[in-house]
PDB file of C-alpha atoms in Angstrom:
ATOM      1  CA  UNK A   1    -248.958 -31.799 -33.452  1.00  0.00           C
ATOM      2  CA  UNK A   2    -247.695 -35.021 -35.268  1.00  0.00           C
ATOM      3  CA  UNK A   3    -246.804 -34.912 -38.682  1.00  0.00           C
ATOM      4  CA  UNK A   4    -248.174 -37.662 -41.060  1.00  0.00           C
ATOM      5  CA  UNK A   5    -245.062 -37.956 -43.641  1.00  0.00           C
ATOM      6  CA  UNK A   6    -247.639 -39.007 -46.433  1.00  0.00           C
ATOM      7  CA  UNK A   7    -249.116 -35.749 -45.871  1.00  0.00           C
ATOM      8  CA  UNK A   8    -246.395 -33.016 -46.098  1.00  0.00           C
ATOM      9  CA  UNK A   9    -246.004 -31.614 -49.318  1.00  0.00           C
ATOM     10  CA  UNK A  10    -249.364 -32.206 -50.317  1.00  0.00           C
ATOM     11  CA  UNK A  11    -251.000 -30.282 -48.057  1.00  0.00           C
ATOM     12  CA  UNK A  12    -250.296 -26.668 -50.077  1.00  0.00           C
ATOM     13  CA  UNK A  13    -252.980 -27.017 -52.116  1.00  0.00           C
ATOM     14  CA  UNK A  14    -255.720 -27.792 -49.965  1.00  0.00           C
ATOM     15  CA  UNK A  15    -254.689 -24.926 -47.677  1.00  0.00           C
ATOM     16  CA  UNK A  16    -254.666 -22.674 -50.646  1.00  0.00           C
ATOM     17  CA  UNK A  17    -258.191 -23.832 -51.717  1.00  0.00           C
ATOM     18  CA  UNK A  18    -259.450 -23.814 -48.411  1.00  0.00           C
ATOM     19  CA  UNK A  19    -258.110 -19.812 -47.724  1.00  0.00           C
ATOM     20  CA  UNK A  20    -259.320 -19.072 -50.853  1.00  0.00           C
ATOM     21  CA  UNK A  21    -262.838 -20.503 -50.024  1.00  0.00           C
ATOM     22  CA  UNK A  22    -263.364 -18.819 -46.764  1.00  0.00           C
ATOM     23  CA  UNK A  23    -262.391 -15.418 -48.399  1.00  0.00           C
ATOM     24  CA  UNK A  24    -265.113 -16.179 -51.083  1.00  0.00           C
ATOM     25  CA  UNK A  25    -268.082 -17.093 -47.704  1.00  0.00           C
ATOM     26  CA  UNK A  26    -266.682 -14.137 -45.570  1.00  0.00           C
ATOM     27  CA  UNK A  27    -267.815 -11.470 -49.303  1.00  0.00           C
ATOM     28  CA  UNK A  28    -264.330 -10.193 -49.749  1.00  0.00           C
ATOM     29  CA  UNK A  29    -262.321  -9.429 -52.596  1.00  0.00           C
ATOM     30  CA  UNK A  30    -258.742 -10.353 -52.964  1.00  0.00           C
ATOM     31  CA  UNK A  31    -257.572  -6.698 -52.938  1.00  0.00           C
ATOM     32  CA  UNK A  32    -260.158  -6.102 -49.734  1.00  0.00           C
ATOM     33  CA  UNK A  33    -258.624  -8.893 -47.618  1.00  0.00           C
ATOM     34  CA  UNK A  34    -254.895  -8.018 -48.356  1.00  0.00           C
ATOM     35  CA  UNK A  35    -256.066  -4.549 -47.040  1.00  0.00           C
ATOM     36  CA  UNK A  36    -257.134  -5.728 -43.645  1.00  0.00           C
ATOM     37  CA  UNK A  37    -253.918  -7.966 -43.990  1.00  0.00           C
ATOM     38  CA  UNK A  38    -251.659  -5.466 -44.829  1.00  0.00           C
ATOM     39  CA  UNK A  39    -250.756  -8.008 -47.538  1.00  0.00           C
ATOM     40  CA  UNK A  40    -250.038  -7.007 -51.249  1.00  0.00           C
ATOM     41  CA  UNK A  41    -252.849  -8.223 -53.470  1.00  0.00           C
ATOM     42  CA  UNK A  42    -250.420 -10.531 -55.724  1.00  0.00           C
ATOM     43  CA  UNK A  43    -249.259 -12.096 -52.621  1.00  0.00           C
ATOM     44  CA  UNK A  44    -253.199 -13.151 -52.099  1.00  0.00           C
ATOM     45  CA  UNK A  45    -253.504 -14.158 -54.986  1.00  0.00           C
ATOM     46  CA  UNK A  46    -250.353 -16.481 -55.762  1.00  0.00           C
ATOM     47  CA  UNK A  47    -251.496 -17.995 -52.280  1.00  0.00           C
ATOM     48  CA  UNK A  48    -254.548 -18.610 -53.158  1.00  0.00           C
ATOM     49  CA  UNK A  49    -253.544 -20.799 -56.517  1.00  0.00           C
ATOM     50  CA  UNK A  50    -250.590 -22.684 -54.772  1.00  0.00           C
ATOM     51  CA  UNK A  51    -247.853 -20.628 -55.872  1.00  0.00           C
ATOM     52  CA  UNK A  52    -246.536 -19.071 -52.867  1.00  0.00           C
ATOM     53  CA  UNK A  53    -246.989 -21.337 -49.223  1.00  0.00           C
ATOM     54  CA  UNK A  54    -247.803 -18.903 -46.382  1.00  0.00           C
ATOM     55  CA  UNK A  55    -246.473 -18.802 -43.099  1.00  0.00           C
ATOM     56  CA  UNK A  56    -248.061 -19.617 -39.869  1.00  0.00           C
ATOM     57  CA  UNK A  57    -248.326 -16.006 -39.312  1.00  0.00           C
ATOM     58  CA  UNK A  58    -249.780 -15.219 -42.786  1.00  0.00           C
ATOM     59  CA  UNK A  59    -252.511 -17.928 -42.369  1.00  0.00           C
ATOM     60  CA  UNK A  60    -253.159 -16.490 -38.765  1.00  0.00           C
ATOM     61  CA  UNK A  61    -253.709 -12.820 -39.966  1.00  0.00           C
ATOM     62  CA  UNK A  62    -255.794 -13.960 -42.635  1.00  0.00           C
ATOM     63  CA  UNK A  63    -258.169 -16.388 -40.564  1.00  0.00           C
ATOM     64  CA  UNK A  64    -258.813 -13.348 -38.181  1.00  0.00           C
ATOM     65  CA  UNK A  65    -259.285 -10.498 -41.255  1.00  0.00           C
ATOM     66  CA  UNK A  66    -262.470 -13.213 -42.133  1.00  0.00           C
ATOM     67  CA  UNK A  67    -263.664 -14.308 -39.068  1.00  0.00           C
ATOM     68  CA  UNK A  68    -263.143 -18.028 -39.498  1.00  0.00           C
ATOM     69  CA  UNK A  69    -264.492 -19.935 -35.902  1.00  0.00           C
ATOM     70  CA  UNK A  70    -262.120 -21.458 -33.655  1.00  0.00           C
ATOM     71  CA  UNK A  71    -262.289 -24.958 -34.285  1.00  0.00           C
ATOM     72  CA  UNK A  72    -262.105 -23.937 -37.836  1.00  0.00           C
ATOM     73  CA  UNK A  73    -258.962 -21.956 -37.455  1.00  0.00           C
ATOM     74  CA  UNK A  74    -257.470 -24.574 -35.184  1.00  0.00           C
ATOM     75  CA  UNK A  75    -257.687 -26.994 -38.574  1.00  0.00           C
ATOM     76  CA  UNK A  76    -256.494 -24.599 -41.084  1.00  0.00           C
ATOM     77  CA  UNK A  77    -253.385 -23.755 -38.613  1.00  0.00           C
ATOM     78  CA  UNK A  78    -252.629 -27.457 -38.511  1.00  0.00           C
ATOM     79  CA  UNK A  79    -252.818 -27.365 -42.133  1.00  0.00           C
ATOM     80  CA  UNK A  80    -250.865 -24.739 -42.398  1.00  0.00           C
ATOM     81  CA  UNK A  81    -248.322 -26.174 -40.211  1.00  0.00           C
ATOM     82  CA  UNK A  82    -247.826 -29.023 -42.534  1.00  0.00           C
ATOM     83  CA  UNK A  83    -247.661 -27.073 -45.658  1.00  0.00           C
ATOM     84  CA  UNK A  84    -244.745 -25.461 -44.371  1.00  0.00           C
ATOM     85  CA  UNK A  85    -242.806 -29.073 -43.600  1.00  0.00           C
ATOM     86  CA  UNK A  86    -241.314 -30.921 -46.473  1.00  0.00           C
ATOM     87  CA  UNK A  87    -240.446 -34.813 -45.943  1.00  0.00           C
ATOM     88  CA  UNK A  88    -237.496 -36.412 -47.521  1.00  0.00           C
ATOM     89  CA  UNK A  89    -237.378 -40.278 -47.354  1.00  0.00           C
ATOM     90  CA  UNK A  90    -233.580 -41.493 -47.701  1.00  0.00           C
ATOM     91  CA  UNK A  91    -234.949 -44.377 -48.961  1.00  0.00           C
ATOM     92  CA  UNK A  92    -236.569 -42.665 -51.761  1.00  0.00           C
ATOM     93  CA  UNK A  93    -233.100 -40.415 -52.017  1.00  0.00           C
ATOM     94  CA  UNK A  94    -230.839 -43.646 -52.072  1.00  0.00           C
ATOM     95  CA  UNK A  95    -232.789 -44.795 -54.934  1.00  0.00           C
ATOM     96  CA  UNK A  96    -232.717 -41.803 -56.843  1.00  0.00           C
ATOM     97  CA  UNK A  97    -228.857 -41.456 -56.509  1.00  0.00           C
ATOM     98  CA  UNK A  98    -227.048 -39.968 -53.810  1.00  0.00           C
ATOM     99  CA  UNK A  99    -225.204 -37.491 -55.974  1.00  0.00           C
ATOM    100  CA  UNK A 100    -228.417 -35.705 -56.947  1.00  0.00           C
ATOM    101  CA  UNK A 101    -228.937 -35.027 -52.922  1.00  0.00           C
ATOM    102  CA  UNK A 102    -225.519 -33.300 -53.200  1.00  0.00           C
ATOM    103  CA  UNK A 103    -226.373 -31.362 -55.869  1.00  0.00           C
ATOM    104  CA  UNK A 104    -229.554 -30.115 -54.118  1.00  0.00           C
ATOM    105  CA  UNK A 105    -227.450 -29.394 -50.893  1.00  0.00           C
ATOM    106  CA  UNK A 106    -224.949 -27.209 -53.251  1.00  0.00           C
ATOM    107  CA  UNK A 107    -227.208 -25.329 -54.838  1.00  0.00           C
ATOM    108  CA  UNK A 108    -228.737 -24.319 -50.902  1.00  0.00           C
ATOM    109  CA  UNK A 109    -225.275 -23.167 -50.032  1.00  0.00           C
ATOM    110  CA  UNK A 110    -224.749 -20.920 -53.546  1.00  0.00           C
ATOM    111  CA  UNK A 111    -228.099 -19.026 -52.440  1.00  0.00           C
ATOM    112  CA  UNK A 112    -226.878 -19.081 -48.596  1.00  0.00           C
ATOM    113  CA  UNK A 113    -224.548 -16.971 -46.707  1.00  0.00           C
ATOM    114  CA  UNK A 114    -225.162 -17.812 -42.810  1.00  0.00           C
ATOM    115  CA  UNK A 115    -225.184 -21.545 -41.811  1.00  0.00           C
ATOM    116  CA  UNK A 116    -225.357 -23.410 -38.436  1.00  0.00           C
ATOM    117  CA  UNK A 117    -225.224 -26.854 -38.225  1.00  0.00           C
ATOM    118  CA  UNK A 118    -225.571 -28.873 -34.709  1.00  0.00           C
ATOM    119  CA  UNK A 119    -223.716 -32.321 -35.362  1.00  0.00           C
ATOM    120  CA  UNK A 120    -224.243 -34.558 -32.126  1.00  0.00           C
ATOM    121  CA  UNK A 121    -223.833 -37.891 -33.870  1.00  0.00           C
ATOM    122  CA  UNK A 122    -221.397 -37.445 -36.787  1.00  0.00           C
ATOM    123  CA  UNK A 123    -219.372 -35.073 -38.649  1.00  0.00           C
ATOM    124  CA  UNK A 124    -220.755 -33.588 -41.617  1.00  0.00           C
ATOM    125  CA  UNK A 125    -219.593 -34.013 -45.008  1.00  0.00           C
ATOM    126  CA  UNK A 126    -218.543 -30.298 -45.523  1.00  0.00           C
ATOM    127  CA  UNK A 127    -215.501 -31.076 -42.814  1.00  0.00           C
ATOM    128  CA  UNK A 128    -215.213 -34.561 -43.925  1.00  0.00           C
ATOM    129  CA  UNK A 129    -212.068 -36.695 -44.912  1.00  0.00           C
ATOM    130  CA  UNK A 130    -212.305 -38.668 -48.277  1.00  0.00           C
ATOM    131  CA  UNK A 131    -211.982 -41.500 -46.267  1.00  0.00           C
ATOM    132  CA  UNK A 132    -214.546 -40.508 -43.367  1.00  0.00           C
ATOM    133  CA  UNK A 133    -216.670 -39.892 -46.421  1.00  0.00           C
ATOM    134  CA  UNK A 134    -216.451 -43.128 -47.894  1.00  0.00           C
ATOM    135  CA  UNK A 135    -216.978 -44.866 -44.717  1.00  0.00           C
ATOM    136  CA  UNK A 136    -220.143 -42.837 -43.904  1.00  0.00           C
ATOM    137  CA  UNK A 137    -221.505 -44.199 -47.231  1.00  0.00           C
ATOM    138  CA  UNK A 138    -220.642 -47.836 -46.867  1.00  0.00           C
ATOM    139  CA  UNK A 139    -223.472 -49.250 -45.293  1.00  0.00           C
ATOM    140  CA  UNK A 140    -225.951 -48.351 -48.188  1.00  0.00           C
ATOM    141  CA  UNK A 141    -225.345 -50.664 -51.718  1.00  0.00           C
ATOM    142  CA  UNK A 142    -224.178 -49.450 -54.879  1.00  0.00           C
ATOM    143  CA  UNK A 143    -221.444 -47.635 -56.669  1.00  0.00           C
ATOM    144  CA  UNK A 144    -220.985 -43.577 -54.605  1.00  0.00           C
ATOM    145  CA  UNK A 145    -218.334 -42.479 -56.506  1.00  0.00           C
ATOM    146  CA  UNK A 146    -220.260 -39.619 -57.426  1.00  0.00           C
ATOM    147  CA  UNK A 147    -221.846 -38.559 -54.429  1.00  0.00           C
ATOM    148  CA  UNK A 148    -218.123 -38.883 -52.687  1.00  0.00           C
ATOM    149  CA  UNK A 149    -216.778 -36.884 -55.512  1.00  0.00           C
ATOM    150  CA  UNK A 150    -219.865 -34.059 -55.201  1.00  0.00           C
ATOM    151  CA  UNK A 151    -219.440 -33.950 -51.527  1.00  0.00           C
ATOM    152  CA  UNK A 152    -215.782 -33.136 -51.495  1.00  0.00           C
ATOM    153  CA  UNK A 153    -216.618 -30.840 -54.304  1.00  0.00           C
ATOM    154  CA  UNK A 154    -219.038 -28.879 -52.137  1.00  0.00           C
ATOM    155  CA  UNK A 155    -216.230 -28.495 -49.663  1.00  0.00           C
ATOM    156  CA  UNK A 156    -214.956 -25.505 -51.640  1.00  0.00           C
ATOM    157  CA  UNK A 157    -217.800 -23.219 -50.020  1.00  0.00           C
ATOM    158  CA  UNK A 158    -215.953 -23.241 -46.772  1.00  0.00           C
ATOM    159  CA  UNK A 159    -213.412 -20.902 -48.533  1.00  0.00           C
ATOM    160  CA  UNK A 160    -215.921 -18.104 -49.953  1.00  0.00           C
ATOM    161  CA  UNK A 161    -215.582 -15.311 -47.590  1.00  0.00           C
ATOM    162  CA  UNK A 162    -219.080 -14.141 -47.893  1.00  0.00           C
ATOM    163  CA  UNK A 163    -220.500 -16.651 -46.344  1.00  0.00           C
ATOM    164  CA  UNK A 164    -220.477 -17.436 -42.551  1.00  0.00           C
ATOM    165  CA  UNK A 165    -220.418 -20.945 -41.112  1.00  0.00           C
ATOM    166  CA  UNK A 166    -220.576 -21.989 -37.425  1.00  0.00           C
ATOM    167  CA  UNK A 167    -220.575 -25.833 -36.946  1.00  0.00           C
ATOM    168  CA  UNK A 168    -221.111 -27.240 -33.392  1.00  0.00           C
ATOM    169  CA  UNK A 169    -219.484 -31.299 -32.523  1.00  0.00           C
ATOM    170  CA  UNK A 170    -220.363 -33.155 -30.119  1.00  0.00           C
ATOM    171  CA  UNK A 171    -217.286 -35.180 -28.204  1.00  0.00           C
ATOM    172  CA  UNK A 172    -219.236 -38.464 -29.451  1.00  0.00           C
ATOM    173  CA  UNK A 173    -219.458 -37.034 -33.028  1.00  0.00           C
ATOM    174  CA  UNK A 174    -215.801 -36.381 -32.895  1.00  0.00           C
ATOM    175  CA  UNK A 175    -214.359 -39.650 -30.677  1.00  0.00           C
ATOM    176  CA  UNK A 176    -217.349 -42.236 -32.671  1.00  0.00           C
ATOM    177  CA  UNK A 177    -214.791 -44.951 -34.479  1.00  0.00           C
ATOM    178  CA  UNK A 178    -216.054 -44.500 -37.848  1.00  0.00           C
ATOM    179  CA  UNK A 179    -212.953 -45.038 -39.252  1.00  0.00           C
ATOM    180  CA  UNK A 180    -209.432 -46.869 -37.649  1.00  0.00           C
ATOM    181  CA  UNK A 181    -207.553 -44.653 -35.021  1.00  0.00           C
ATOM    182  CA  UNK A 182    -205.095 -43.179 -37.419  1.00  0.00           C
ATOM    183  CA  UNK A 183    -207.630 -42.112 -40.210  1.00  0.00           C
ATOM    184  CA  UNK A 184    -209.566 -40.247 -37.295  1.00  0.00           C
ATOM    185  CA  UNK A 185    -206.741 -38.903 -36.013  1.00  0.00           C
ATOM    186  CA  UNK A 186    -206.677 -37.073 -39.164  1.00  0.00           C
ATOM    187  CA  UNK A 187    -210.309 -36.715 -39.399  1.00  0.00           C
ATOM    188  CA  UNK A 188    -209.882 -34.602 -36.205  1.00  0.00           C
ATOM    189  CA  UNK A 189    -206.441 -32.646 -37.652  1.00  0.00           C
ATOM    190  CA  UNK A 190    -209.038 -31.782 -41.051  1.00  0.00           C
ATOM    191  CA  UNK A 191    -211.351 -30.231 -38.393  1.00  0.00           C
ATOM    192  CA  UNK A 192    -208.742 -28.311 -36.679  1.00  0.00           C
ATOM    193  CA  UNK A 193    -207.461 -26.599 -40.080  1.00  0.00           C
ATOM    194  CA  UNK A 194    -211.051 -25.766 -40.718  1.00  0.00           C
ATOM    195  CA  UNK A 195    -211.321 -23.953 -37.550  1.00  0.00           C
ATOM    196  CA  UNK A 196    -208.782 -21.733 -38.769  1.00  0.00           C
ATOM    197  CA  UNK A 197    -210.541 -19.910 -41.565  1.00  0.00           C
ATOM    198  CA  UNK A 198    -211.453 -16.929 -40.856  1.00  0.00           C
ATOM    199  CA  UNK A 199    -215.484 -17.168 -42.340  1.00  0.00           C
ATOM    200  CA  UNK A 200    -215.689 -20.303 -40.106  1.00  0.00           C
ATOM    201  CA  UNK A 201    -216.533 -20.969 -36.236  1.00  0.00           C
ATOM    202  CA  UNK A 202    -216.040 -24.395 -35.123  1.00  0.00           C
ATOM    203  CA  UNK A 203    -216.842 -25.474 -31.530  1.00  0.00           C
ATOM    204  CA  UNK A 204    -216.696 -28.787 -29.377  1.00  0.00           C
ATOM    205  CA  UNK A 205    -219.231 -29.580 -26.468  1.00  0.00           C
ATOM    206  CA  UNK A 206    -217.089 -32.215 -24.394  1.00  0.00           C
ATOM    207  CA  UNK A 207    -219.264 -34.810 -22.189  1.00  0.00           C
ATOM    208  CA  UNK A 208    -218.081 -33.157 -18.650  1.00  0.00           C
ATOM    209  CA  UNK A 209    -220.081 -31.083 -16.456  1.00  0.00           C
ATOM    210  CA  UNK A 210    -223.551 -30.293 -15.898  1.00  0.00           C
ATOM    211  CA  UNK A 211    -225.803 -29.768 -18.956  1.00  0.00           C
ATOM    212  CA  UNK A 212    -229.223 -29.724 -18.223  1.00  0.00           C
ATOM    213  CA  UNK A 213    -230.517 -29.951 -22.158  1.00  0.00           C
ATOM    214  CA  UNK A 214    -230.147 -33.292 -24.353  1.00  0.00           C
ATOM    215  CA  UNK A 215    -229.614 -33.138 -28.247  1.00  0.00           C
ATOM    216  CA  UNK A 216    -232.122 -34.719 -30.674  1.00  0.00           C
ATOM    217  CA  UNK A 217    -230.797 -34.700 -33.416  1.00  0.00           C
ATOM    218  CA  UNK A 218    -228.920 -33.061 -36.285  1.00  0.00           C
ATOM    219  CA  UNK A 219    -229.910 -29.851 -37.623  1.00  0.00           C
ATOM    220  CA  UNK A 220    -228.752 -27.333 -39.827  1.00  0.00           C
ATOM    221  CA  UNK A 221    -229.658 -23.515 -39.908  1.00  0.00           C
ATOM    222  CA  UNK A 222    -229.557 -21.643 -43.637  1.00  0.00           C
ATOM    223  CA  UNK A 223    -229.799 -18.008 -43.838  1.00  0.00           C
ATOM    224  CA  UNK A 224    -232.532 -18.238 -40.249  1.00  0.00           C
ATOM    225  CA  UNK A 225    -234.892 -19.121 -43.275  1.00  0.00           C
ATOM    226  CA  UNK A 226    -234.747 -22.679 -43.652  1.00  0.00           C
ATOM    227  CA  UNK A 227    -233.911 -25.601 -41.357  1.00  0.00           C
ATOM    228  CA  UNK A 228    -233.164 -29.211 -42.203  1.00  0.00           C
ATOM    229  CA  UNK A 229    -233.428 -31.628 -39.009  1.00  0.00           C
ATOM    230  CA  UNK A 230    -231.963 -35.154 -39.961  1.00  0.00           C
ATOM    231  CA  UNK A 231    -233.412 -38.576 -38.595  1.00  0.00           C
ATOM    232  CA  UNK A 232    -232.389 -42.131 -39.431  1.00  0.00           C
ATOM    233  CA  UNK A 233    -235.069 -42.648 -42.342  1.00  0.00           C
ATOM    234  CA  UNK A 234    -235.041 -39.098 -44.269  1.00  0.00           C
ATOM    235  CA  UNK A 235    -235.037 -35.428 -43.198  1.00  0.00           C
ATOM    236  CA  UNK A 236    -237.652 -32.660 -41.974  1.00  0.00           C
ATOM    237  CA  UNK A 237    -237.198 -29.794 -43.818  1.00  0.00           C
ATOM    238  CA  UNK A 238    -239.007 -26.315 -41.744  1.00  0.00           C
ATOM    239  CA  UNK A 239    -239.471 -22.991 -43.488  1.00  0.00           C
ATOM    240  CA  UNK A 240    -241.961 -21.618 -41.239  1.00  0.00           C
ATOM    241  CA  UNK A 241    -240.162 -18.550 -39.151  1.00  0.00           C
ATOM    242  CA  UNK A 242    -241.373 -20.341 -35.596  1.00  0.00           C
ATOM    243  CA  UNK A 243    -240.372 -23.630 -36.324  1.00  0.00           C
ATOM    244  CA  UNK A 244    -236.711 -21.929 -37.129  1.00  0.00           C
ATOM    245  CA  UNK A 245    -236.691 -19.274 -34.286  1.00  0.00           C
ATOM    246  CA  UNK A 246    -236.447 -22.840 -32.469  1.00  0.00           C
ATOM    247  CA  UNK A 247    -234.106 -24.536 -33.737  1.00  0.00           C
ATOM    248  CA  UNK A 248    -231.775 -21.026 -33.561  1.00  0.00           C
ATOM    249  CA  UNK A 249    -232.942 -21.173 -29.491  1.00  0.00           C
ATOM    250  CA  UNK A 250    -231.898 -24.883 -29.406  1.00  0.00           C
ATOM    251  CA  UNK A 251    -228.518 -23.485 -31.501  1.00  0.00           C
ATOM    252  CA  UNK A 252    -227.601 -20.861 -28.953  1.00  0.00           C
ATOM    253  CA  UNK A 253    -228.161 -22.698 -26.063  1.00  0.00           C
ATOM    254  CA  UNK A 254    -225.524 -25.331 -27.585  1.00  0.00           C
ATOM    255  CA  UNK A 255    -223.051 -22.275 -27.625  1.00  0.00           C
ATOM    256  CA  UNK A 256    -223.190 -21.969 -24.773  1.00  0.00           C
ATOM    257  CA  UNK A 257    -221.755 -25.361 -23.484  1.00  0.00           C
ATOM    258  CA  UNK A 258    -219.217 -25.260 -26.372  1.00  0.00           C
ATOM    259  CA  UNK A 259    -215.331 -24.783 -26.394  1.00  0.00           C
ATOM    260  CA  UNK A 260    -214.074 -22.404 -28.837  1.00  0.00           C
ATOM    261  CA  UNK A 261    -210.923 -21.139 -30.956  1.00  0.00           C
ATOM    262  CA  UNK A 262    -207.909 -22.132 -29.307  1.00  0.00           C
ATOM    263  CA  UNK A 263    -209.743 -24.058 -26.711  1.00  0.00           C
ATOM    264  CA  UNK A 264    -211.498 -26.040 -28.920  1.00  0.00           C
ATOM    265  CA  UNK A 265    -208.130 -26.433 -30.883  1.00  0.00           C
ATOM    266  CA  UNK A 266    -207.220 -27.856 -28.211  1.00  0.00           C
ATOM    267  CA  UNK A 267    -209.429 -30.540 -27.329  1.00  0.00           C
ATOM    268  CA  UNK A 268    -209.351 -31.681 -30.475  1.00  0.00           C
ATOM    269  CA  UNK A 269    -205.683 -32.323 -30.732  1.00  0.00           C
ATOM    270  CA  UNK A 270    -206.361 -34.539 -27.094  1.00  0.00           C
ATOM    271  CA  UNK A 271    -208.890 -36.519 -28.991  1.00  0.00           C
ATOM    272  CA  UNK A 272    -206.881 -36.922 -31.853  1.00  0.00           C
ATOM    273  CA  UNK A 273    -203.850 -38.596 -30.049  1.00  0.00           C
ATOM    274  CA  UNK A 274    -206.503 -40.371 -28.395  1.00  0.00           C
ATOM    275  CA  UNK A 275    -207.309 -41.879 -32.026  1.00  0.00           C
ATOM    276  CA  UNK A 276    -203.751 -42.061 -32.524  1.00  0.00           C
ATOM    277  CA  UNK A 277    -203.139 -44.354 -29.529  1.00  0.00           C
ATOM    278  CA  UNK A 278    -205.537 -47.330 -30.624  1.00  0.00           C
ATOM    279  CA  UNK A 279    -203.425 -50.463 -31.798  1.00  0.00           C
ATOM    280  CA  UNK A 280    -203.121 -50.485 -35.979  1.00  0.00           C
ATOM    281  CA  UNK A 281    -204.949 -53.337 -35.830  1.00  0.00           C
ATOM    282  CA  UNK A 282    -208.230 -52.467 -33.932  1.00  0.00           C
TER     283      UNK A 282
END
């Protein structure tokens, strides 16, 4: 199904009225549908007004508990589908201040302790250099200051020992000139001491061998609750359980062409002289 950005996050409400209006033909009260549901009655009810968005498989159970028609059911799914994808335009972010996007982003890794992120293209800002940092930010005007100094503030996560990250590079996210050799040579050395803590798993997929699947994009994995999937204008954000068990299929299957620990150690340190041997000047 394609998704029309104007209409993600405004579709909640008309699912809610729409669920609401269907339990209201089909002669039921709130507390008799979340008994055919096996859905608490507040639950119902704060989906009903807005307050709560259901998942796909909430909406499902409830359009079967009333009856609703196929065709009907097909639209309300759709609906539903939408409801449960959030759109956020970098343009719109860029104008609102970069730093406030890094606040977000820090505040979703307080409430978080399990992340996965898939990095194909670049390397993420959690394992970034100051410089690689700066660089990434370049191409878009105005002062960054703060969103440089919020992203290497976030950094401190990746040494709280609750939480659990696993971060998957691609040899092009790792070998892409961003910045001159010698500043990615270090880029690559940060990456290396990262793979070290013990909270943190850190593998390379190198471009050799036969791998029948082709990356997309970016994505990152919170929790198996939420995923964020990153494109050049904005970023899809997916909270319905399907949409997630997908991107956690996608994640595994990239673990399995990875190189890990020492191995991965490894490669690294042969990309990083690689850096290391481009002229100064280049």
């Amino acid at each position: 199904m394609a998704l029309d950005p104007q209409e993600l996050g405004q579709s909640n409400s008309d699912l809610a009225a729409i669920l609401q209006e269907l339990r209201k033909r089909a002669g039921l009260s709130g507390v008799q549908l979340a008994r055919r549901v096996n859905i608490s009655q507040s639950k119902i009810s704060k989906i009903e007004t807005g307050k709560v968005t259901p998942s796909l498989v909430d909406v499902e159970l409830i359009l079967r508990a009333l009856g609703t028609p196929p065709d009907l059911m097909a639209h309300v799914t759709a609906l539903a589908r939408i409801a449960n994808t959030e759109w956020q335009d970098a343009r719109a972010l860029r104008r609102k201040g970069l730093d406030k996007k890094q606040v977000e982003l820090a505040t979703l890794e307080q409430n978080s302790t399990e992340f996965r992120y898939f990095l194909p293209t670049m390397i993420t800002g959690l394992l970034a250099t100051p410089d690689y940092i700066r660089a990434s930010l370049a191409p878009f005007p105005g002062d960054h200051s703060k969103a440089i100094a919020k992203k290497l503030e976030r950094q401190a996560v990746l040494y709280d020992s609750t939480k659990r990250f696993s971060f998957i590079l691609t040899e092009q996210a790792c070998l892409w000139p961003l910045l001159p050799g010698q500043a990615m040579a270090m880029q690559l050395d940060r990456l290396i001491s990262v793979s070290r803590l013990p909270n943190v798993r850190l593998g390379v997929i190198p471009m050799a061998g036969h791998m029948p699947w082709a990356p997309l994009n970016v994505f990152t994995i919170y929790n198996a609750s939420l995923a964020t999937v990153e494109v050049s204008t904005g970023a899809l954000i997916f909270r319905d359980p399907r949409d997630i068990e997908e991107y956690l299929s996608e994640f595994r299957t990239f673990e399995g062409y990875s190189l890990w620990h020492d191995a991965a150690r490894r490669k690294l340190s042969e990309w990083a002289d690689r850096h290391r041997a481009i002229p100064r000047d280049l």
